[in-house]
Rosetta silent file (secondary structure, phi, psi, omega in degrees, C-alpha in Angstrom):
SEQUENCE: MSAFVSAVIVAAGGSTRMGTADSKQFLPLLGKPAISYTLRAFQACGMIDEIVVVCRAQDADRITRIAVDSGIKKLTAVTNGGACRAESVKNGIMAADPKAEYFAIHDGARPLITPAEIERVVLAALETGAATLGTPVTDTVKTVDSDNIILGTPARDTLRAVQTPQVFEKELYTFALTEAENPEKITDDCSLIEKMGGEVLIVEGSRENIKLTTPIDAVLAETILSKRESQ
SCORE:     score description
SCORE:     0.000 S_00000001
   1 L     0.000  137.287  178.207  -13.730   12.954   13.615 S_00000001
   2 L  -134.963  155.813 -179.597   -9.941   13.147   13.831 S_00000001
   3 L  -159.625  160.477  176.776   -7.231   10.767   14.991 S_00000001
   4 L   -79.515  117.174 -176.788   -3.461   10.359   14.838 S_00000001
   5 E  -115.697  123.043  177.292   -2.802    8.365   11.658 S_00000001
   6 E  -102.436  127.085  174.399    0.584    6.845   10.865 S_00000001
   7 E   -87.122  126.026  176.003    1.347    5.886    7.286 S_00000001
   8 E  -109.615  106.407 -177.244    3.420    2.701    7.048 S_00000001
   9 E   -94.313  113.474 -177.213    5.004    2.568    3.591 S_00000001
  10 E   -90.343  109.118 -176.427    6.170   -0.964    2.808 S_00000001
  11 E  -131.545   40.634 -173.377    9.135   -0.715    0.439 S_00000001
  12 L  -101.603   -0.796 -176.528   11.127   -3.796    1.396 S_00000001
  13 L   -80.530  164.605  175.351   10.522   -5.937   -1.682 S_00000001
  14 L   -91.794 -158.913 -176.228   12.897   -6.742   -4.497 S_00000001
  15 L  -135.116   44.321 -176.361   12.299   -6.455   -8.238 S_00000001
  16 L   -57.452  -51.325 -177.150   12.256  -10.027   -9.474 S_00000001
  17 L   -77.319  -17.964  176.908    9.362   -9.587  -11.889 S_00000001
  18 L   -76.883  -22.924  177.174   10.526   -6.106  -12.872 S_00000001
  19 L    77.900   24.817  178.180   13.759   -7.647  -14.159 S_00000001
  20 L  -123.176  153.840  179.427   16.087   -5.069  -12.573 S_00000001
  21 L   -76.175  -31.638 -178.716   18.832   -5.429   -9.984 S_00000001
  22 L   -79.439  156.386  176.449   17.749   -2.262   -8.183 S_00000001
  23 L   -63.674  141.414 -179.029   14.661   -2.095   -5.972 S_00000001
  24 H   -65.784  -17.281  176.599   11.546   -1.090   -7.897 S_00000001
  25 H   -61.804  -23.689 -176.774   10.993    1.676   -5.323 S_00000001
  26 H  -102.087    6.305  178.877   13.835    3.532   -7.069 S_00000001
  27 L   -57.036  127.138 -178.757   12.620    3.001  -10.624 S_00000001
  28 E   -72.887  128.290  175.636   12.877    6.388  -12.368 S_00000001
  29 E  -122.802  111.707 -174.934    9.534    7.833  -13.433 S_00000001
  30 L    53.025   37.370  174.555    9.894   11.064  -15.422 S_00000001
  31 L    87.084   -0.289  179.371   13.328   11.441  -13.866 S_00000001
  32 E  -121.747  146.129  178.536   12.285   10.953  -10.232 S_00000001
  33 E   -64.680  142.477 -176.244   12.429    7.742   -8.145 S_00000001
  34 H   -53.223  -41.880 -176.245    9.058    6.045   -7.786 S_00000001
  35 H   -62.266  -24.618 -179.788    9.122    6.213   -3.980 S_00000001
  36 H   -66.607  -36.364  177.846    9.315   10.017   -4.101 S_00000001
  37 H   -67.060  -40.721  178.473    5.822   10.203   -5.657 S_00000001
  38 H   -61.094  -49.080 -177.978    4.478    7.871   -2.967 S_00000001
  39 H   -62.997  -40.188 -177.949    6.001    9.923   -0.164 S_00000001
  40 H   -66.910  -33.122  177.935    4.791   13.235   -1.587 S_00000001
  41 H   -65.010  -42.720  179.385    1.198   11.999   -1.772 S_00000001
  42 H   -72.661  -33.455  175.086    1.199   11.092    1.937 S_00000001
  43 H   -61.105  -39.037 -174.818    3.008   14.326    2.805 S_00000001
  44 H   -81.338  -13.251 -178.313    0.266   16.307    1.061 S_00000001
  45 L   -84.379  121.346 -177.511   -2.633   14.472    2.735 S_00000001
  46 L   -67.809  -16.173 -179.792   -3.885   16.353    5.786 S_00000001
  47 L   -80.936  -12.258 -176.556   -5.183   13.150    7.407 S_00000001
  48 L   -97.919  126.710 -177.650   -1.664   11.709    7.735 S_00000001
  49 L   -96.454  -29.793  178.327    0.359   12.729   10.804 S_00000001
  50 E  -151.983  161.532  178.099    3.573   10.809   10.215 S_00000001
  51 E  -126.217  128.688  173.889    5.258    8.563    7.668 S_00000001
  52 E  -118.123  129.604  178.413    7.247    5.431    8.478 S_00000001
  53 E  -108.482  131.425  175.525    9.092    3.650    5.657 S_00000001
  54 E  -107.221  123.744 -174.598    9.958   -0.038    5.880 S_00000001
  55 E  -148.384  175.481  173.436   12.770   -1.040    3.509 S_00000001
  56 L   -67.831  147.554 -176.557   15.811   -3.241    3.000 S_00000001
  57 H   -55.941  -38.003 -177.333   18.717   -2.251    5.248 S_00000001
  58 H   -73.299   -9.372 -178.633   20.862   -1.303    2.255 S_00000001
  59 H  -101.161   -7.434 -171.125   18.163    1.109    1.006 S_00000001
  60 H   -59.401  -49.496 -178.178   17.603    3.102    4.206 S_00000001
  61 H   -63.984  -37.882 -179.146   20.078    5.934    3.584 S_00000001
  62 H   -65.584  -42.358  178.630   18.940    6.281   -0.006 S_00000001
  63 H   -66.174  -38.706  177.233   15.285    6.581    0.964 S_00000001
  64 H   -61.192  -42.306  178.557   16.158    9.152    3.618 S_00000001
  65 H   -64.383  -41.364  179.042   17.997   11.242    1.007 S_00000001
  66 H   -62.726  -41.093  179.169   15.071   10.998   -1.397 S_00000001
  67 H   -62.161  -43.419  178.495   12.704   12.129    1.355 S_00000001
  68 H   -63.398  -46.728 -179.444   14.872   15.149    2.121 S_00000001
  69 H   -64.438  -27.079 -178.379   15.192   16.036   -1.569 S_00000001
  70 L   -91.488    2.104  178.244   11.422   15.667   -1.993 S_00000001
  71 L    72.605   31.374 -178.702   10.622   17.988    0.908 S_00000001
  72 L   -83.315  113.352 -178.260    9.059   15.267    3.078 S_00000001
  73 L   -96.968  -18.647 -175.114    8.595   16.673    6.582 S_00000001
  74 L   -87.268   -6.388 -179.193    6.393   13.917    8.029 S_00000001
  75 E   -67.793  120.829 -179.211    8.979   11.134    7.787 S_00000001
  76 E  -113.215  -19.294 -177.964    9.770   10.039   11.342 S_00000001
  77 E  -158.046  144.681  169.814   11.410    6.643   10.850 S_00000001
  78 E  -125.200  116.398 -172.931   13.014    4.377    8.276 S_00000001
  79 E  -126.286  162.948 -174.849   13.173    0.819    9.564 S_00000001
  80 E   -75.777  144.869  174.697   14.239   -2.584    8.257 S_00000001
  81 L   -75.148  167.613  179.333   11.888   -4.966    6.492 S_00000001
  82 L  -107.200 -168.136 -177.844   11.225   -8.492    7.698 S_00000001
  83 L   -75.680  -17.966  178.578   11.251  -11.936    6.129 S_00000001
  84 L  -146.196  172.705 -177.034    7.640  -11.521    4.932 S_00000001
  85 H   -60.748  -45.628 -177.964    5.104   -8.736    4.419 S_00000001
  86 H   -58.906  -39.461  179.651    3.409   -9.241    7.789 S_00000001
  87 H   -69.608  -36.487  178.116    6.756   -8.989    9.567 S_00000001
  88 H   -64.768  -44.964  178.332    7.677   -5.853    7.599 S_00000001
  89 H   -62.696  -41.295  177.831    4.394   -4.181    8.531 S_00000001
  90 H   -58.873  -42.136  177.972    4.916   -5.190   12.160 S_00000001
  91 H   -62.425  -39.360  178.493    8.355   -3.542   12.113 S_00000001
  92 H   -65.590  -41.117  178.310    6.795   -0.382   10.701 S_00000001
  93 H   -63.620  -40.507  179.816    4.108   -0.335   13.382 S_00000001
  94 H   -66.601  -26.842  179.818    6.718   -0.772   16.105 S_00000001
  95 H   -86.903   -8.339 -177.497    8.644    2.209   14.705 S_00000001
  96 L   -75.302  163.387  177.588    5.545    4.431   14.615 S_00000001
  97 L   -62.248  135.391  177.723    4.704    7.069   17.203 S_00000001
  98 L   -57.834  -20.307  179.435    3.002    5.548   20.291 S_00000001
  99 L   -74.137  -10.455 -176.411    0.252    8.152   19.773 S_00000001
 100 L   -57.055  131.637  177.080   -0.828    6.400   16.560 S_00000001
 101 L  -109.318  -23.551  178.668   -4.497    5.402   16.618 S_00000001
 102 E  -139.067  150.842  175.523   -4.744    4.206   13.016 S_00000001
 103 E  -119.053  129.350  174.389   -2.289    2.790   10.498 S_00000001
 104 E  -104.795  102.460 -173.627   -2.499    3.499    6.772 S_00000001
 105 E   -94.127  125.503 -172.851   -0.496    0.661    5.206 S_00000001
 106 E  -137.419  145.380  174.994    0.632    1.322    1.644 S_00000001
 107 E   -75.098  125.546  177.268    2.816   -0.315   -0.991 S_00000001
 108 L   -59.974  -25.857 -178.377    5.853    1.835   -1.717 S_00000001
 109 L   -89.924   21.194  169.387    5.594    0.669   -5.334 S_00000001
 110 L  -112.874   77.559 -173.121    2.187    2.323   -5.805 S_00000001
 111 L   -78.892   -6.999 -175.026    3.456    5.802   -6.704 S_00000001
 112 L   -97.035    7.015  174.962    0.246    7.028   -8.379 S_00000001
 113 L   -61.589  146.362 -179.407   -1.838    7.217   -5.200 S_00000001
 114 L  -113.447  156.154  177.047   -3.305   10.687   -4.646 S_00000001
 115 H   -57.549  -36.188 -179.141   -3.844   12.691   -1.437 S_00000001
 116 H   -65.543  -39.469  178.578   -7.604   12.702   -2.106 S_00000001
 117 H   -67.037  -41.135  177.606   -7.729    8.900   -2.300 S_00000001
 118 H   -60.056  -47.190 -178.898   -5.733    8.592    0.923 S_00000001
 119 H   -60.975  -41.206 -177.156   -8.085   10.987    2.693 S_00000001
 120 H   -62.839  -44.470 -177.398  -11.157    9.134    1.455 S_00000001
 121 H   -76.005  -31.525  175.778  -10.070    5.729    2.736 S_00000001
 122 H   -65.082  -44.381  179.307   -8.784    7.124    6.056 S_00000001
 123 H   -60.883  -37.659  178.292  -12.137    8.808    6.700 S_00000001
 124 H   -65.472  -40.821  179.712  -13.902    5.522    5.979 S_00000001
 125 H   -67.606  -33.063  177.198  -11.652    3.685    8.442 S_00000001
 126 H   -63.151  -28.418  179.624  -12.326    6.278   11.130 S_00000001
 127 H   -85.378  -35.714 -170.310  -15.995    5.360   10.806 S_00000001
 128 H  -111.757  -20.932 -177.108  -15.680    1.578   10.467 S_00000001
 129 L    98.392  -23.659 -179.246  -12.311    0.572   11.959 S_00000001
 130 E  -157.331  127.751 -179.934  -11.015   -0.979    8.733 S_00000001
 131 E  -152.923  153.813  178.842  -11.141    0.180    5.112 S_00000001
 132 E  -143.371  155.985  170.598   -9.234   -0.266    1.871 S_00000001
 133 E   -80.524  149.231  176.454   -9.198    1.136   -1.621 S_00000001
 134 E  -166.589  164.891  179.488  -10.376   -1.165   -4.395 S_00000001
 135 E  -131.973  150.811  175.971  -11.916   -1.179   -7.856 S_00000001
 136 E   -61.286  145.552  177.589  -14.583   -3.317   -9.545 S_00000001
 137 L   -83.882  129.080 -178.035  -13.206   -6.194  -11.618 S_00000001
 138 L  -101.423  -24.661  177.509  -13.946   -5.772  -15.327 S_00000001
 139 L   -80.706  155.109  170.584  -12.416   -8.994  -16.691 S_00000001
 140 L   -76.422  127.390 -176.847  -14.133  -12.348  -16.442 S_00000001
 141 L  -109.156  137.871  179.026  -12.328  -14.298  -13.716 S_00000001
 142 L  -115.486  145.077  166.883  -12.114  -18.096  -13.543 S_00000001
 143 E   -95.678  142.886 -176.169  -11.266  -20.404  -10.648 S_00000001
 144 E  -133.359  164.934  175.821   -9.044  -23.345  -11.627 S_00000001
 145 L   -96.192 -173.593 -176.745   -7.633  -26.518  -10.159 S_00000001
 146 L   -64.714  -17.139  178.233   -3.986  -27.584   -9.860 S_00000001
 147 L   -98.736    9.906  178.708   -4.037  -28.698  -13.512 S_00000001
 148 L    69.239   25.631  175.793   -5.322  -25.295  -14.677 S_00000001
 149 L   -90.763  132.336 -177.374   -8.753  -26.725  -15.488 S_00000001
 150 E   -64.922  131.088  177.716  -11.600  -24.245  -15.017 S_00000001
 151 E  -104.311  -30.300 -177.479  -13.779  -24.997  -12.012 S_00000001
 152 E  -174.023  174.109 -178.592  -16.102  -22.011  -12.052 S_00000001
 153 L  -130.609  100.439  178.625  -16.811  -18.387  -12.912 S_00000001
 154 L   -63.720  147.293  177.663  -17.429  -16.021   -9.985 S_00000001
 155 L   -67.505  128.169 -176.269  -19.927  -13.239  -10.610 S_00000001
 156 H   -60.679  -31.931 -176.889  -18.010  -10.078  -11.463 S_00000001
 157 H   -70.827   -6.127  175.705  -20.292   -7.870   -9.389 S_00000001
 158 H  -102.627    3.189 -174.467  -19.030   -9.675   -6.270 S_00000001
 159 L  -111.205  142.824  174.974  -15.346   -9.138   -7.092 S_00000001
 160 E  -136.711  141.341  172.204  -13.033   -6.243   -6.315 S_00000001
 161 E   -89.632  113.226 -173.436   -9.357   -5.689   -7.102 S_00000001
 162 E   -84.442  139.085  179.802   -7.951   -4.509   -3.771 S_00000001
 163 E  -117.572 -167.710  168.567   -5.359   -1.729   -3.635 S_00000001
 164 E  -129.869  158.382   11.659   -3.582    0.207   -0.920 S_00000001
 165 E   -75.197  152.662  170.708   -3.627    2.120    1.342 S_00000001
 166 E  -114.704  124.793 -169.136   -5.420   -0.220    3.691 S_00000001
 167 E  -116.710  131.828 -174.987   -6.303    1.577    6.915 S_00000001
 168 E  -136.935  145.942  171.439   -6.947   -0.060   10.290 S_00000001
 169 E   -66.380  139.870 -170.641   -7.639    0.960   13.858 S_00000001
 170 H   -54.855  -53.885 -175.347   -4.525    0.222   15.899 S_00000001
 171 H   -64.240  -37.665  178.935   -5.917   -2.237   18.441 S_00000001
 172 H   -62.525  -46.885 -175.366   -7.868   -4.142   15.796 S_00000001
 173 H   -70.782  -43.831 -177.763   -4.870   -4.585   13.538 S_00000001
 174 H   -65.893  -34.786  176.562   -2.328   -5.460   16.217 S_00000001
 175 H   -66.390  -44.558  179.430   -4.690   -8.062   17.696 S_00000001
 176 H   -61.671  -37.211 -179.470   -5.282   -9.593   14.256 S_00000001
 177 H   -67.045  -41.139 -179.355   -1.532   -9.691   13.653 S_00000001
 178 H   -70.855  -26.313 -178.476   -0.810  -11.523   16.902 S_00000001
 179 H   -88.910   -7.705 -172.718   -3.589  -14.046   16.195 S_00000001
 180 L   -67.230  136.237  171.928   -2.528  -14.731   12.596 S_00000001
 181 L   -97.878  140.430 -179.075   -1.586  -18.258   11.580 S_00000001
 182 L    51.860   55.180 -178.271    1.106  -18.665    8.913 S_00000001
 183 H   -59.962  -21.862 -179.883    1.796  -14.900    8.653 S_00000001
 184 H   -67.496  -14.998  179.630    4.481  -15.621    6.067 S_00000001
 185 H   -95.018   -3.013 -176.751    1.697  -16.468    3.595 S_00000001
 186 L   -81.734  122.118  178.178   -0.160  -13.185    4.038 S_00000001
 187 L  -112.242   -4.322 -175.683    0.134  -10.885    1.012 S_00000001
 188 L  -141.695  126.549 -174.529   -2.760   -8.581    1.862 S_00000001
 189 L   -67.720  -29.240  177.871   -3.351   -6.881    5.212 S_00000001
 190 H   -59.170  -33.666 -176.813   -7.142   -7.038    4.896 S_00000001
 191 H   -63.157  -25.741  175.662   -6.951  -10.833    5.053 S_00000001
 192 H   -61.024  -44.512 -179.258   -5.729  -10.571    8.648 S_00000001
 193 H   -71.119  -40.026  179.448   -9.008   -8.945    9.632 S_00000001
 194 H   -59.224  -44.079 -174.474  -11.049  -11.309    7.458 S_00000001
 195 H   -65.402  -23.451  178.401   -9.515  -14.397    9.063 S_00000001
 196 L   -98.107   10.365  175.945  -10.610  -13.275   12.529 S_00000001
 197 L    86.755   10.046  179.512  -14.152  -12.599   11.318 S_00000001
 198 L   -82.740  167.943 -179.624  -13.826   -8.824   11.058 S_00000001
 199 L  -110.912  139.415  177.011  -15.271   -6.589    8.350 S_00000001
 200 L  -125.099  124.667  179.009  -13.311   -4.364    5.986 S_00000001
 201 E   -83.828  133.851  174.898  -15.070   -1.712    3.915 S_00000001
 202 E   -96.064  123.324  176.028  -13.915   -1.251    0.321 S_00000001
 203 E  -100.942  129.100 -175.584  -13.802    2.370   -0.808 S_00000001
 204 E   -64.539  126.682  178.708  -13.754    2.751   -4.573 S_00000001
 205 L  -104.108 -158.270 -178.713  -10.342    3.844   -5.780 S_00000001
 206 L  -112.902  143.914  175.966   -8.861    4.700   -9.153 S_00000001
 207 L   -68.874  -11.046  176.809   -7.599    2.317  -11.817 S_00000001
 208 L   -77.253  -15.195 -177.533   -4.597    4.639  -12.059 S_00000001
 209 L   -79.910   60.943 -175.883   -3.409    3.475   -8.623 S_00000001
 210 L   -82.902  159.101  175.458   -1.326    0.688  -10.162 S_00000001
 211 L  -103.193  135.242  178.340    1.473   -1.241   -8.522 S_00000001
 212 L   -74.767  108.001 -177.490    4.876   -1.383  -10.208 S_00000001
 213 L  -126.815  -45.337 -179.500    5.391   -5.093  -10.783 S_00000001
 214 L  -122.923  164.570 -177.327    6.437   -5.684  -14.407 S_00000001
 215 H   -53.453  -35.321 -178.465    8.184   -3.427  -16.979 S_00000001
 216 H   -64.492  -27.266  179.462    4.907   -2.456  -18.658 S_00000001
 217 H   -64.742  -35.481  178.412    3.729   -0.936  -15.372 S_00000001
 218 H   -66.089  -38.992  177.737    6.529    1.625  -15.513 S_00000001
 219 H   -63.180  -45.735  178.861    5.447    2.648  -19.018 S_00000001
 220 H   -62.845  -41.742 -178.885    1.846    3.041  -17.847 S_00000001
 221 H   -62.220  -43.892  179.482    2.924    4.994  -14.773 S_00000001
 222 H   -65.638  -36.381  177.349    4.926    7.504  -16.804 S_00000001
 223 H   -63.051  -44.535  179.494    2.013    7.940  -19.194 S_00000001
 224 H   -65.878  -43.306  179.621   -0.351    8.682  -16.320 S_00000001
 225 H   -63.825  -40.074  178.273    2.122   11.044  -14.640 S_00000001
 226 H   -62.583  -41.717  178.074    2.689   12.920  -17.926 S_00000001
 227 H   -62.059  -42.909  179.989   -1.077   13.294  -18.325 S_00000001
 228 H   -64.132  -41.745 -179.360   -1.393   14.648  -14.795 S_00000001
 229 H   -65.018  -37.251 -179.193    1.406   17.149  -15.330 S_00000001
 230 H   -69.771  -24.023  179.528   -0.158   18.391  -18.555 S_00000001
 231 L   -85.564    0.000    0.000   -3.428   18.962  -16.743 S_00000001
């Protein structure tokens, strides 16, 4: 089965928790900006037909230059982010090719994604309509109340740490987006489908597919990239 798949790379966030003035998408990893690794993974995946980047207006020219320097041929649009994640994704979808049948939505600050992982989750979505990468939770997780008092302990075998890309059939996702209540509170695209009663398949990903959020993440990312290069 084949379909036209547009990758929507969401790179519109700031770097509050990273503690830097610059966007975390540009954090240098082994001398290259983080977003370049993200773009190259989607460029190398045969299941991806085009790449759309959603970013802050002041970052657009810089991302375009990075794409050119990184040999990215699939980039078709760089568009402005919105006031929240859902709005940013919507802007990316609107900038995508009308031929798009599926959207692979990915965090720009997850530079360690691999072409094989992208292909695996896209193939799953082609079969089911909605799929995401995720990994089993290994820590014991507690639910708490507003006073930080433990209320319960969910069974670990029912928990998954969800990653990106998250891949959705076009009509399913756009309908879920238009029906969403309080879209400004949505931090995960799968929740749009969940809230309308839809099913999303989790495809097991890699624990290396980390998101750059705090300074320690950059250290881990460089360690993983160095290991990959040595191999």
